[in-house]
PDB file of C-alpha atoms in Angstrom:
ATOM      1  CA  LYS A 241      74.609  49.486 -22.909  1.00  0.00           C
ATOM      2  CA  ALA A 242      76.044  52.617 -21.259  1.00  0.00           C
ATOM      3  CA  GLY A 243      74.215  54.012 -18.079  1.00  0.00           C
ATOM      4  CA  VAL A 244      73.742  56.688 -16.724  1.00  0.00           C
ATOM      5  CA  THR A 245      76.356  59.179 -17.247  1.00  0.00           C
ATOM      6  CA  GLN A 246      76.696  61.986 -15.141  1.00  0.00           C
ATOM      7  CA  THR A 247      79.908  65.788 -15.546  1.00  0.00           C
ATOM      8  CA  PRO A 248      81.672  67.139 -13.899  1.00  0.00           C
ATOM      9  CA  ARG A 249      81.415  64.087 -11.766  1.00  0.00           C
ATOM     10  CA  TYR A 250      83.481  66.611  -9.282  1.00  0.00           C
ATOM     11  CA  LEU A 251      83.001  70.005  -8.245  1.00  0.00           C
ATOM     12  CA  ILE A 252      83.972  72.887  -5.699  1.00  0.00           C
ATOM     13  CA  LYS A 253      83.286  76.316  -6.030  1.00  0.00           C
ATOM     14  CA  THR A 254      82.547  79.451  -3.871  1.00  0.00           C
ATOM     15  CA  ARG A 255      79.805  80.904  -2.475  1.00  0.00           C
ATOM     16  CA  GLY A 256      77.233  82.872  -4.665  1.00  0.00           C
ATOM     17  CA  GLN A 257      78.526  81.619  -7.131  1.00  0.00           C
ATOM     18  CA  GLN A 258      76.342  79.599 -10.131  1.00  0.00           C
ATOM     19  CA  VAL A 259      76.499  75.423 -11.485  1.00  0.00           C
ATOM     20  CA  THR A 260      75.142  73.485 -14.395  1.00  0.00           C
ATOM     21  CA  LEU A 261      75.892  69.761 -14.123  1.00  0.00           C
ATOM     22  CA  SER A 262      74.449  67.362 -16.481  1.00  0.00           C
ATOM     23  CA  CYS A 263      73.457  63.394 -16.664  1.00  0.00           C
ATOM     24  CA  SER A 264      72.841  61.205 -20.062  1.00  0.00           C
ATOM     25  CA  PRO A 265      70.080  58.859 -19.453  1.00  0.00           C
ATOM     26  CA  ILE A 266      70.658  55.021 -20.556  1.00  0.00           C
ATOM     27  CA  SER A 267      70.048  55.225 -24.014  1.00  0.00           C
ATOM     28  CA  GLY A 268      65.863  55.116 -24.470  1.00  0.00           C
ATOM     29  CA  HIS A 269      65.386  55.856 -21.048  1.00  0.00           C
ATOM     30  CA  ARG A 270      63.039  59.116 -21.460  1.00  0.00           C
ATOM     31  CA  SER A 271      62.829  60.612 -17.854  1.00  0.00           C
ATOM     32  CA  VAL A 272      65.431  61.932 -15.728  1.00  0.00           C
ATOM     33  CA  SER A 273      64.481  62.671 -11.849  1.00  0.00           C
ATOM     34  CA  TRP A 274      67.382  64.575  -9.562  1.00  0.00           C
ATOM     35  CA  TYR A 275      68.520  63.903  -5.848  1.00  0.00           C
ATOM     36  CA  GLN A 276      69.748  66.055  -3.625  1.00  0.00           C
ATOM     37  CA  GLN A 277      71.987  63.334  -1.136  1.00  0.00           C
ATOM     38  CA  THR A 278      73.010  64.691   2.751  1.00  0.00           C
ATOM     39  CA  PRO A 279      74.604  62.319   5.230  1.00  0.00           C
ATOM     40  CA  GLY A 280      72.171  64.189   7.525  1.00  0.00           C
ATOM     41  CA  GLN A 281      69.006  64.167   4.430  1.00  0.00           C
ATOM     42  CA  GLY A 282      69.546  60.898   2.797  1.00  0.00           C
ATOM     43  CA  LEU A 283      68.232  61.105  -0.929  1.00  0.00           C
ATOM     44  CA  GLN A 284      65.479  64.627  -1.629  1.00  0.00           C
ATOM     45  CA  PHE A 285      63.929  64.846  -3.884  1.00  0.00           C
ATOM     46  CA  LEU A 286      64.870  68.020  -6.202  1.00  0.00           C
ATOM     47  CA  PHE A 287      63.141  68.154  -9.765  1.00  0.00           C
ATOM     48  CA  GLU A 288      62.182  65.078 -12.318  1.00  0.00           C
ATOM     49  CA  TYR A 289      61.933  65.858 -16.712  1.00  0.00           C
ATOM     50  CA  PHE A 290      60.017  64.103 -18.707  1.00  0.00           C
ATOM     51  CA  SER A 291      59.563  65.335 -22.712  1.00  0.00           C
ATOM     52  CA  GLU A 292      61.012  68.612 -22.168  1.00  0.00           C
ATOM     53  CA  THR A 293      58.408  69.094 -18.970  1.00  0.00           C
ATOM     54  CA  GLN A 294      59.667  69.792 -15.817  1.00  0.00           C
ATOM     55  CA  ARG A 295      56.743  67.013 -14.174  1.00  0.00           C
ATOM     56  CA  ASN A 296      56.878  67.078 -10.511  1.00  0.00           C
ATOM     57  CA  LYS A 297      59.547  69.239  -7.930  1.00  0.00           C
ATOM     58  CA  GLY A 298      60.993  68.423  -4.089  1.00  0.00           C
ATOM     59  CA  ASN A 299      60.494  71.131  -1.386  1.00  0.00           C
ATOM     60  CA  PHE A 300      64.372  72.937  -2.480  1.00  0.00           C
ATOM     61  CA  PRO A 301      64.302  77.119  -3.051  1.00  0.00           C
ATOM     62  CA  GLY A 302      64.180  78.129  -6.297  1.00  0.00           C
ATOM     63  CA  ARG A 303      68.259  78.641  -7.123  1.00  0.00           C
ATOM     64  CA  PHE A 304      67.851  75.338  -8.137  1.00  0.00           C
ATOM     65  CA  SER A 305      66.329  73.882 -11.082  1.00  0.00           C
ATOM     66  CA  GLY A 306      66.838  72.583 -14.490  1.00  0.00           C
ATOM     67  CA  ARG A 307      65.833  71.447 -16.940  1.00  0.00           C
ATOM     68  CA  GLN A 308      65.525  68.171 -19.819  1.00  0.00           C
ATOM     69  CA  PHE A 309      66.866  68.201 -23.455  1.00  0.00           C
ATOM     70  CA  SER A 310      64.920  67.308 -26.764  1.00  0.00           C
ATOM     71  CA  ASN A 311      67.378  63.921 -26.489  1.00  0.00           C
ATOM     72  CA  SER A 312      66.511  63.760 -22.811  1.00  0.00           C
ATOM     73  CA  ARG A 313      69.481  64.668 -21.825  1.00  0.00           C
ATOM     74  CA  SER A 314      69.485  66.903 -18.551  1.00  0.00           C
ATOM     75  CA  GLU A 315      70.490  69.516 -16.820  1.00  0.00           C
ATOM     76  CA  MET A 316      70.302  71.295 -13.108  1.00  0.00           C
ATOM     77  CA  ASN A 317      72.040  74.441 -12.251  1.00  0.00           C
ATOM     78  CA  VAL A 318      71.691  76.327  -8.700  1.00  0.00           C
ATOM     79  CA  SER A 319      72.175  79.709  -8.462  1.00  0.00           C
ATOM     80  CA  THR A 320      73.695  82.156  -5.818  1.00  0.00           C
ATOM     81  CA  LEU A 321      75.321  78.919  -4.184  1.00  0.00           C
ATOM     82  CA  GLU A 322      75.408  78.290  -0.085  1.00  0.00           C
ATOM     83  CA  LEU A 323      77.699  75.887   2.208  1.00  0.00           C
ATOM     84  CA  GLY A 324      74.535  73.709   2.754  1.00  0.00           C
ATOM     85  CA  ASP A 325      75.094  72.748  -1.074  1.00  0.00           C
ATOM     86  CA  SER A 326      77.513  71.331  -0.656  1.00  0.00           C
ATOM     87  CA  ALA A 327      76.033  67.170  -1.488  1.00  0.00           C
ATOM     88  CA  LEU A 328      76.482  64.256  -3.801  1.00  0.00           C
ATOM     89  CA  TYR A 329      74.377  65.258  -6.990  1.00  0.00           C
ATOM     90  CA  LEU A 330      72.779  61.818  -8.238  1.00  0.00           C
ATOM     91  CA  CYS A 331      70.506  61.940 -11.653  1.00  0.00           C
ATOM     92  CA  ALA A 332      67.853  58.559 -11.573  1.00  0.00           C
ATOM     93  CA  SER A 333      66.463  57.526 -14.977  1.00  0.00           C
ATOM     94  CA  SER A 334      64.050  55.394 -16.517  1.00  0.00           C
ATOM     95  CA  LEU A 335      61.979  54.521 -19.037  1.00  0.00           C
ATOM     96  CA  VAL A 336      58.699  57.220 -18.861  1.00  0.00           C
ATOM     97  CA  PRO A 337      58.098  58.657 -15.228  1.00  0.00           C
ATOM     98  CA  ARG A 338      56.532  56.869 -12.681  1.00  0.00           C
ATOM     99  CA  GLN A 339      58.271  53.317 -14.085  1.00  0.00           C
ATOM    100  CA  GLU A 340      58.997  51.181 -10.999  1.00  0.00           C
ATOM    101  CA  THR A 341      63.206  50.827 -11.660  1.00  0.00           C
ATOM    102  CA  GLN A 342      65.194  54.094 -11.344  1.00  0.00           C
ATOM    103  CA  TYR A 343      68.634  53.758 -12.327  1.00  0.00           C
ATOM    104  CA  PHE A 344      71.352  56.278 -11.258  1.00  0.00           C
ATOM    105  CA  GLY A 345      74.217  57.649 -12.928  1.00  0.00           C
ATOM    106  CA  PRO A 346      77.656  58.003 -10.747  1.00  0.00           C
ATOM    107  CA  GLY A 347      77.115  61.290  -8.953  1.00  0.00           C
ATOM    108  CA  THR A 348      78.088  64.672  -9.108  1.00  0.00           C
ATOM    109  CA  ARG A 349      79.804  65.528  -5.794  1.00  0.00           C
ATOM    110  CA  LEU A 350      79.855  69.294  -5.279  1.00  0.00           C
ATOM    111  CA  LEU A 351      81.529  71.155  -2.289  1.00  0.00           C
ATOM    112  CA  VAL A 352      81.124  74.820  -1.857  1.00  0.00           C
ATOM    113  CA  LEU A 353      83.615  77.088   0.012  1.00  0.00           C
TER     114      LEU A 353
ATOM    115  CA  GLU B  51      52.601  60.745   4.306  1.00  0.00           C
ATOM    116  CA  ASP B  52      54.096  58.096   2.804  1.00  0.00           C
ATOM    117  CA  GLN B  53      57.194  57.403   4.900  1.00  0.00           C
ATOM    118  CA  VAL B  54      60.540  54.646   4.769  1.00  0.00           C
ATOM    119  CA  THR B  55      62.138  53.424   8.051  1.00  0.00           C
ATOM    120  CA  GLN B  56      65.931  51.888   7.947  1.00  0.00           C
ATOM    121  CA  SER B  57      66.428  50.075  10.745  1.00  0.00           C
ATOM    122  CA  PRO B  58      69.422  48.934  12.202  1.00  0.00           C
ATOM    123  CA  GLU B  59      70.739  52.302  10.633  1.00  0.00           C
ATOM    124  CA  ALA B  60      74.844  50.938  11.059  1.00  0.00           C
ATOM    125  CA  LEU B  61      75.365  46.954  11.269  1.00  0.00           C
ATOM    126  CA  ARG B  62      78.871  45.025  12.078  1.00  0.00           C
ATOM    127  CA  LEU B  63      78.889  41.664  10.785  1.00  0.00           C
ATOM    128  CA  GLN B  64      81.752  39.399  11.116  1.00  0.00           C
ATOM    129  CA  GLU B  65      82.357  37.453   7.026  1.00  0.00           C
ATOM    130  CA  GLY B  66      80.271  34.584   7.311  1.00  0.00           C
ATOM    131  CA  GLU B  67      77.671  35.479  10.014  1.00  0.00           C
ATOM    132  CA  SER B  68      73.859  35.929   8.347  1.00  0.00           C
ATOM    133  CA  SER B  69      71.643  38.476   9.410  1.00  0.00           C
ATOM    134  CA  SER B  70      68.572  40.585   8.136  1.00  0.00           C
ATOM    135  CA  LEU B  71      68.642  44.312   7.158  1.00  0.00           C
ATOM    136  CA  ASN B  72      64.800  45.842   7.911  1.00  0.00           C
ATOM    137  CA  CYS B  73      62.925  48.356   5.418  1.00  0.00           C
ATOM    138  CA  SER B  74      58.844  49.140   7.714  1.00  0.00           C
ATOM    139  CA  TYR B  75      57.274  51.408   5.509  1.00  0.00           C
ATOM    140  CA  THR B  76      53.771  53.492   5.489  1.00  0.00           C
ATOM    141  CA  VAL B  77      53.191  54.871   1.887  1.00  0.00           C
ATOM    142  CA  SER B  78      48.555  54.684  -0.124  1.00  0.00           C
ATOM    143  CA  GLY B  79      49.413  51.660  -2.303  1.00  0.00           C
ATOM    144  CA  LEU B  80      52.410  49.690  -3.226  1.00  0.00           C
ATOM    145  CA  ARG B  81      52.897  49.913  -6.221  1.00  0.00           C
ATOM    146  CA  GLY B  82      56.783  48.334  -5.840  1.00  0.00           C
ATOM    147  CA  LEU B  83      59.157  48.628  -3.392  1.00  0.00           C
ATOM    148  CA  PHE B  84      63.119  48.399  -3.945  1.00  0.00           C
ATOM    149  CA  TRP B  85      66.720  48.623  -2.528  1.00  0.00           C
ATOM    150  CA  TYR B  86      69.568  49.730  -4.634  1.00  0.00           C
ATOM    151  CA  ARG B  87      73.573  49.345  -3.097  1.00  0.00           C
ATOM    152  CA  GLN B  88      75.372  52.382  -2.473  1.00  0.00           C
ATOM    153  CA  ASP B  89      79.499  52.492  -1.789  1.00  0.00           C
ATOM    154  CA  PRO B  90      80.658  55.259  -0.509  1.00  0.00           C
ATOM    155  CA  GLY B  91      80.506  58.464  -3.369  1.00  0.00           C
ATOM    156  CA  LYS B  92      78.897  55.900  -6.069  1.00  0.00           C
ATOM    157  CA  GLY B  93      75.284  56.246  -7.057  1.00  0.00           C
ATOM    158  CA  PRO B  94      72.654  53.635  -5.942  1.00  0.00           C
ATOM    159  CA  GLU B  95      73.043  50.394  -7.256  1.00  0.00           C
ATOM    160  CA  PHE B  96      69.687  48.766  -8.194  1.00  0.00           C
ATOM    161  CA  LEU B  97      69.164  45.442  -6.532  1.00  0.00           C
ATOM    162  CA  PHE B  98      66.061  44.036  -6.215  1.00  0.00           C
ATOM    163  CA  THR B  99      62.486  45.738  -6.907  1.00  0.00           C
ATOM    164  CA  LEU B 100      59.476  43.140  -5.149  1.00  0.00           C
ATOM    165  CA  TYR B 101      55.682  44.036  -5.683  1.00  0.00           C
ATOM    166  CA  SER B 102      53.127  42.632  -3.385  1.00  0.00           C
ATOM    167  CA  ALA B 103      53.337  40.603   0.310  1.00  0.00           C
ATOM    168  CA  GLY B 104      55.030  37.057  -0.092  1.00  0.00           C
ATOM    169  CA  GLU B 105      57.168  37.654  -2.802  1.00  0.00           C
ATOM    170  CA  GLU B 106      60.621  37.402  -2.510  1.00  0.00           C
ATOM    171  CA  LYS B 107      64.460  37.595  -4.507  1.00  0.00           C
ATOM    172  CA  GLU B 108      67.244  36.933  -3.878  1.00  0.00           C
ATOM    173  CA  LYS B 109      70.664  37.173  -5.176  1.00  0.00           C
ATOM    174  CA  GLU B 110      73.565  35.846  -5.039  1.00  0.00           C
ATOM    175  CA  ARG B 111      74.350  35.847  -0.626  1.00  0.00           C
ATOM    176  CA  LEU B 112      70.962  38.807  -0.524  1.00  0.00           C
ATOM    177  CA  LYS B 113      67.832  38.089  -1.131  1.00  0.00           C
ATOM    178  CA  ALA B 114      64.964  39.879  -0.190  1.00  0.00           C
ATOM    179  CA  THR B 115      61.179  39.725   1.152  1.00  0.00           C
ATOM    180  CA  LEU B 116      57.972  42.096   0.901  1.00  0.00           C
ATOM    181  CA  THR B 117      55.546  41.294   4.004  1.00  0.00           C
ATOM    182  CA  LYS B 118      52.385  44.185   3.625  1.00  0.00           C
ATOM    183  CA  LYS B 119      54.359  46.533   6.134  1.00  0.00           C
ATOM    184  CA  GLU B 120      57.899  45.887   6.465  1.00  0.00           C
ATOM    185  CA  SER B 121      60.674  44.304   4.102  1.00  0.00           C
ATOM    186  CA  PHE B 122      63.617  42.330   4.891  1.00  0.00           C
ATOM    187  CA  LEU B 123      67.174  42.141   2.809  1.00  0.00           C
ATOM    188  CA  HIS B 124      68.468  38.754   4.495  1.00  0.00           C
ATOM    189  CA  ILE B 125      72.342  37.886   4.412  1.00  0.00           C
ATOM    190  CA  THR B 126      74.272  34.774   3.779  1.00  0.00           C
ATOM    191  CA  ALA B 127      77.210  33.711   5.189  1.00  0.00           C
ATOM    192  CA  PRO B 128      78.081  38.076   4.223  1.00  0.00           C
ATOM    193  CA  LYS B 129      82.433  39.439   3.038  1.00  0.00           C
ATOM    194  CA  PRO B 130      83.607  41.982   3.192  1.00  0.00           C
ATOM    195  CA  GLU B 131      83.280  42.896  -0.398  1.00  0.00           C
ATOM    196  CA  ASP B 132      79.173  42.662   0.636  1.00  0.00           C
ATOM    197  CA  SER B 133      80.485  46.335   2.934  1.00  0.00           C
ATOM    198  CA  ALA B 134      78.282  49.274   1.843  1.00  0.00           C
ATOM    199  CA  THR B 135      75.215  51.531   2.237  1.00  0.00           C
ATOM    200  CA  TYR B 136      71.226  49.547   1.824  1.00  0.00           C
ATOM    201  CA  LEU B 137      68.434  51.533   0.658  1.00  0.00           C
ATOM    202  CA  CYS B 138      64.736  50.600   0.185  1.00  0.00           C
ATOM    203  CA  ALA B 139      62.475  53.129  -1.656  1.00  0.00           C
ATOM    204  CA  VAL B 140      58.922  52.468  -2.156  1.00  0.00           C
ATOM    205  CA  LEU B 141      57.156  53.679  -4.992  1.00  0.00           C
ATOM    206  CA  GLY B 142      53.054  54.336  -3.954  1.00  0.00           C
ATOM    207  CA  ALA B 143      49.950  55.623  -5.444  1.00  0.00           C
ATOM    208  CA  ASN B 144      49.762  58.692  -5.399  1.00  0.00           C
ATOM    209  CA  TYR B 145      53.586  58.960  -6.562  1.00  0.00           C
ATOM    210  CA  GLY B 146      54.658  62.756  -7.874  1.00  0.00           C
ATOM    211  CA  GLY B 147      53.759  65.579  -6.069  1.00  0.00           C
ATOM    212  CA  SER B 148      56.975  67.075  -3.755  1.00  0.00           C
ATOM    213  CA  GLN B 149      58.411  64.460  -2.155  1.00  0.00           C
ATOM    214  CA  GLY B 150      59.467  62.299  -6.028  1.00  0.00           C
ATOM    215  CA  ASN B 151      57.635  59.100  -7.209  1.00  0.00           C
ATOM    216  CA  LEU B 152      60.533  57.181  -5.026  1.00  0.00           C
ATOM    217  CA  ILE B 153      60.998  57.495  -1.239  1.00  0.00           C
ATOM    218  CA  PHE B 154      63.958  56.742  -0.366  1.00  0.00           C
ATOM    219  CA  GLY B 155      65.025  55.077   3.504  1.00  0.00           C
ATOM    220  CA  LYS B 156      67.970  56.956   5.506  1.00  0.00           C
ATOM    221  CA  GLY B 157      69.956  53.507   4.577  1.00  0.00           C
ATOM    222  CA  THR B 158      71.347  51.039   6.884  1.00  0.00           C
ATOM    223  CA  LYS B 159      75.215  50.649   6.391  1.00  0.00           C
ATOM    224  CA  LEU B 160      76.975  47.751   6.642  1.00  0.00           C
ATOM    225  CA  SER B 161      80.626  46.762   7.814  1.00  0.00           C
ATOM    226  CA  VAL B 162      82.232  42.483   7.188  1.00  0.00           C
ATOM    227  CA  LYS B 163      84.453  42.153   8.282  1.00  0.00           C
ATOM    228  CA  PRO B 164      87.183  39.862   7.706  1.00  0.00           C
TER     229      PRO B 164
END
């Protein structure tokens, strides 16, 4: 069974631009969560989607948004990029929300210059 | 507020030198405690889930144990390929909201020298 896939793997943007990241969950998994990981803050929760609906949202500004499609694939968007948005963005999938085991993708490394 | 603290932040071992990593947690109604391994630049890889105090799980050189306040990840006779950051996370009864479902610790960076 294929794991969680994320595209692109690496991205370089400049301040003020916007970016869209994509996540395809494990087949049959319907819940997708997004995390931002930085050396100083560790893993921070961004949002969770299930059945195309956002269920939870972390303490991030409105520049961070996401959506989920009917096939459970999810995208997150960051508008008006700031230098501090440079991070590893991780997507994790599970069968349903609050289902214990989340499986992570390889991440998208975003560098904002 | 639910909280997870991992110690030490970094650990250097010689190959074959056994040791333990600690994960202390404060959570309202533990529904599960998870250990992940993360290699540099990669996503966390799931290792174990523990549900109740007294439970133990093993995988190769790794053994995870759980008490009511903390979990230990014991590494027996480690090898250089065990070098990674080990993350602990908890799922509490009051899951969801702005913290999300899983509360992660900051991790322990393990280096095993040959």
